[in-house]
């Protein structure tokens, strides 16, 4: 198919995706929120409760990160670092991982991350939210919470995987006929 014909067909698909996203938002708006416990997390400054992560906001975004051993989770977090000010203007934002607070702090500093991090190590938070595999490994994703009437409610969550909507890089690489091809994220590039 010629370039212009292909571009027109791809644009049709993009409009269909936009329509599906509108349907997803409508469905999400109708969901009954899930009450959750006020979990304790570890930070370099000590223990902090989930309720305190909201700060002055009523909404909270928690990224479920697999930790410093995962190049894909690092790729997503690098992207969130660029979006952090925008996200934090709408809702409180924090990245949670199983790494110890000192390890998180060192890794975040090495990557230039500006967002707050908490450790869910030694808690059931990740498992309770559905971000622990049956084999005990960690899973990546995001949960959105609301603080209302003294309760914490989970409004939505979704997992992350290569090619998802939460890392723009995959969609840019999709513009190549072979997509990402052999490329995979790394902690450092030459």
Coordinates of C-alpha atoms in Angstrom, one line a residue:
X1 CA 0.0 0.0 0.0
X2 CA 1.3 3.5 -0.8
X3 CA 2.3 5.9 1.9
X4 CA -0.7 8.2 1.7
X5 CA -3.2 5.3 1.6
X6 CA -1.5 3.6 4.6
X7 CA -1.4 6.9 6.5
X8 CA -5.1 7.3 5.9
X9 CA -5.9 3.8 7.1
X10 CA -3.7 4.2 10.2
X11 CA -5.5 7.5 11.0
X12 CA -8.8 5.6 10.9
X13 CA -7.5 3.1 13.4
X14 CA -6.3 6.0 15.6
X15 CA -9.8 7.5 15.6
X16 CA -11.2 4.1 16.6
X17 CA -8.7 3.9 19.5
X18 CA -9.9 7.4 20.6
X19 CA -13.4 6.1 20.5
X20 CA -12.5 3.1 22.6
X21 CA -10.7 5.3 25.2
X22 CA -13.9 7.4 25.5
X23 CA -15.9 4.2 26.2
X24 CA -13.2 3.1 28.7
X25 CA -13.4 6.5 30.6
X26 CA -17.2 6.2 30.7
X27 CA -17.1 2.7 32.1
X28 CA -14.4 3.8 34.6
X29 CA -16.5 6.7 35.8
X30 CA -19.3 4.3 36.7
X31 CA -17.2 1.9 38.7
X32 CA -17.8 1.5 42.5
X33 CA -14.6 2.5 44.3
X34 CA -12.8 -0.1 46.3
X35 CA -12.0 0.7 50.0
X36 CA -8.4 0.0 50.9
X37 CA -6.4 -0.1 54.1
X38 CA -4.1 2.7 55.3
X39 CA -0.9 0.9 54.6
X40 CA 2.5 1.7 56.1
X41 CA 5.5 2.4 53.7
X42 CA 9.2 2.8 54.4
X43 CA 11.0 6.0 53.3
X44 CA 14.5 7.3 54.1
X45 CA 12.8 9.6 56.7
X46 CA 10.9 6.8 58.4
X47 CA 7.4 5.2 58.1
X48 CA 4.6 7.0 56.2
X49 CA 1.0 5.9 55.8
X50 CA -0.8 5.7 52.5
X51 CA -3.2 8.5 53.8
X52 CA -0.3 10.8 54.2
X53 CA 0.9 10.3 50.6
X54 CA -2.1 12.4 49.4
X55 CA -0.5 15.5 51.0
X56 CA -3.0 18.3 50.3
X57 CA -4.6 16.6 47.4
X58 CA -7.7 14.3 47.4
X59 CA -6.4 12.2 44.6
X60 CA -3.3 10.0 44.5
X61 CA -1.4 8.1 41.8
X62 CA 0.7 5.2 42.9
X63 CA 3.0 3.6 40.4
X64 CA 3.7 -0.1 41.2
X65 CA 7.4 -0.4 40.2
X66 CA 9.3 -3.7 40.3
X67 CA 12.4 -2.0 41.5
X68 CA 15.9 -1.2 40.4
X69 CA 16.5 -4.6 38.8
X70 CA 13.9 -4.0 36.1
X71 CA 14.9 -2.0 33.0
X72 CA 11.3 -1.7 31.8
X73 CA 10.1 -0.2 35.1
X74 CA 13.1 2.1 34.9
X75 CA 12.0 3.2 31.4
X76 CA 8.5 4.0 32.6
X77 CA 9.8 5.8 35.7
X78 CA 12.2 7.9 33.4
X79 CA 9.1 8.9 31.5
X80 CA 7.1 9.8 34.6
X81 CA 10.0 11.9 35.8
X82 CA 9.4 14.1 32.7
X83 CA 5.7 14.2 33.4
X84 CA 6.0 14.6 37.2
X85 CA 5.2 18.3 37.5
X86 CA 2.1 17.9 35.2
X87 CA 0.9 14.8 37.1
X88 CA 1.6 16.4 40.5
X89 CA -0.4 19.5 39.6
X90 CA -3.5 17.2 39.2
X91 CA -2.9 14.6 42.0
X92 CA -0.3 13.5 44.5
X93 CA 2.1 11.1 42.8
X94 CA 4.4 8.5 44.3
X95 CA 6.4 5.4 43.0
X96 CA 6.3 2.3 45.2
X97 CA 8.8 -0.5 44.9
X98 CA 10.1 -3.4 46.9
X99 CA 13.6 -1.9 47.2
X100 CA 14.8 -0.7 50.5
X101 CA 14.5 3.1 50.9
X102 CA 18.3 3.6 50.8
X103 CA 18.5 1.7 47.6
X104 CA 15.6 3.6 46.1
X105 CA 17.2 6.9 47.0
X106 CA 20.6 6.0 45.5
X107 CA 19.0 4.6 42.3
X108 CA 16.6 7.6 41.9
X109 CA 19.5 10.0 42.4
X110 CA 21.5 8.2 39.7
X111 CA 18.6 8.6 37.3
X112 CA 17.7 12.2 38.3
X113 CA 14.2 11.2 39.4
X114 CA 12.3 14.0 41.2
X115 CA 9.2 12.2 42.3
X116 CA 8.7 10.7 45.8
X117 CA 9.3 7.0 46.4
X118 CA 8.1 4.6 49.1
X119 CA 9.0 1.0 49.8
X120 CA 6.3 -1.5 50.2
X121 CA 8.8 -4.1 51.3
X122 CA 7.5 -6.3 54.2
X123 CA 3.9 -5.2 53.5
X124 CA 1.0 -6.8 51.6
X125 CA 0.3 -3.6 49.7
X126 CA 1.5 -4.8 46.2
X127 CA -0.1 -8.2 46.6
X128 CA -3.4 -6.7 47.9
X129 CA -3.5 -4.4 44.9
X130 CA -2.9 -7.3 42.5
X131 CA 0.8 -6.4 41.7
X132 CA 2.4 -9.6 43.0
X133 CA 2.5 -12.7 40.8
X134 CA 1.4 -16.2 41.9
X135 CA 5.1 -17.1 42.0
X136 CA 5.8 -14.2 44.3
X137 CA 7.4 -11.8 41.8
X138 CA 6.5 -8.1 41.5
X139 CA 4.3 -6.8 38.8
X140 CA 4.3 -3.2 37.3
X141 CA 1.3 -1.0 37.0
X142 CA -0.6 2.0 38.4
X143 CA -3.4 2.5 40.9
X144 CA -5.4 5.7 41.4
X145 CA -6.9 6.5 44.8
X146 CA -9.2 9.1 46.3
X147 CA -9.4 10.2 49.9
X148 CA -13.1 10.8 50.9
X149 CA -15.0 10.9 54.2
X150 CA -12.0 9.6 56.1
X151 CA -11.6 6.6 53.8
X152 CA -9.1 5.7 51.1
X153 CA -10.8 4.4 47.9
X154 CA -9.1 2.8 44.9
X155 CA -10.8 4.2 41.7
X156 CA -8.8 2.4 39.1
X157 CA -5.7 0.4 38.3
X158 CA -4.0 -1.2 35.3
X159 CA -0.9 -3.1 34.7
X160 CA 2.1 -2.0 32.6
X161 CA 3.7 -4.0 29.8
X162 CA 5.9 -3.1 26.8
X163 CA 3.7 -1.4 24.2
X164 CA 1.2 0.0 26.6
X165 CA -0.3 3.5 26.8
X166 CA 1.9 4.6 29.6
X167 CA 5.3 4.8 27.8
X168 CA 5.3 7.0 24.7
X169 CA 8.5 5.4 23.5
X170 CA 6.7 2.3 22.3
X171 CA 4.3 4.2 20.2
X172 CA 7.0 6.2 18.5
X173 CA 8.9 3.0 17.7
X174 CA 5.6 1.6 16.3
X175 CA 6.1 4.1 13.5
X176 CA 8.8 1.9 12.1
X177 CA 7.6 -1.1 10.1
X178 CA 9.4 -3.5 12.4
X179 CA 8.3 -1.6 15.6
X180 CA 10.8 -2.0 18.4
X181 CA 12.4 -4.9 16.5
X182 CA 15.4 -6.2 18.6
X183 CA 15.5 -3.0 20.8
X184 CA 14.9 -3.4 24.5
X185 CA 15.3 -0.9 27.3
X186 CA 18.7 -0.8 29.2
X187 CA 19.8 1.0 32.3
X188 CA 22.5 2.8 30.2
X189 CA 23.2 3.4 26.6
X190 CA 26.5 4.2 24.9

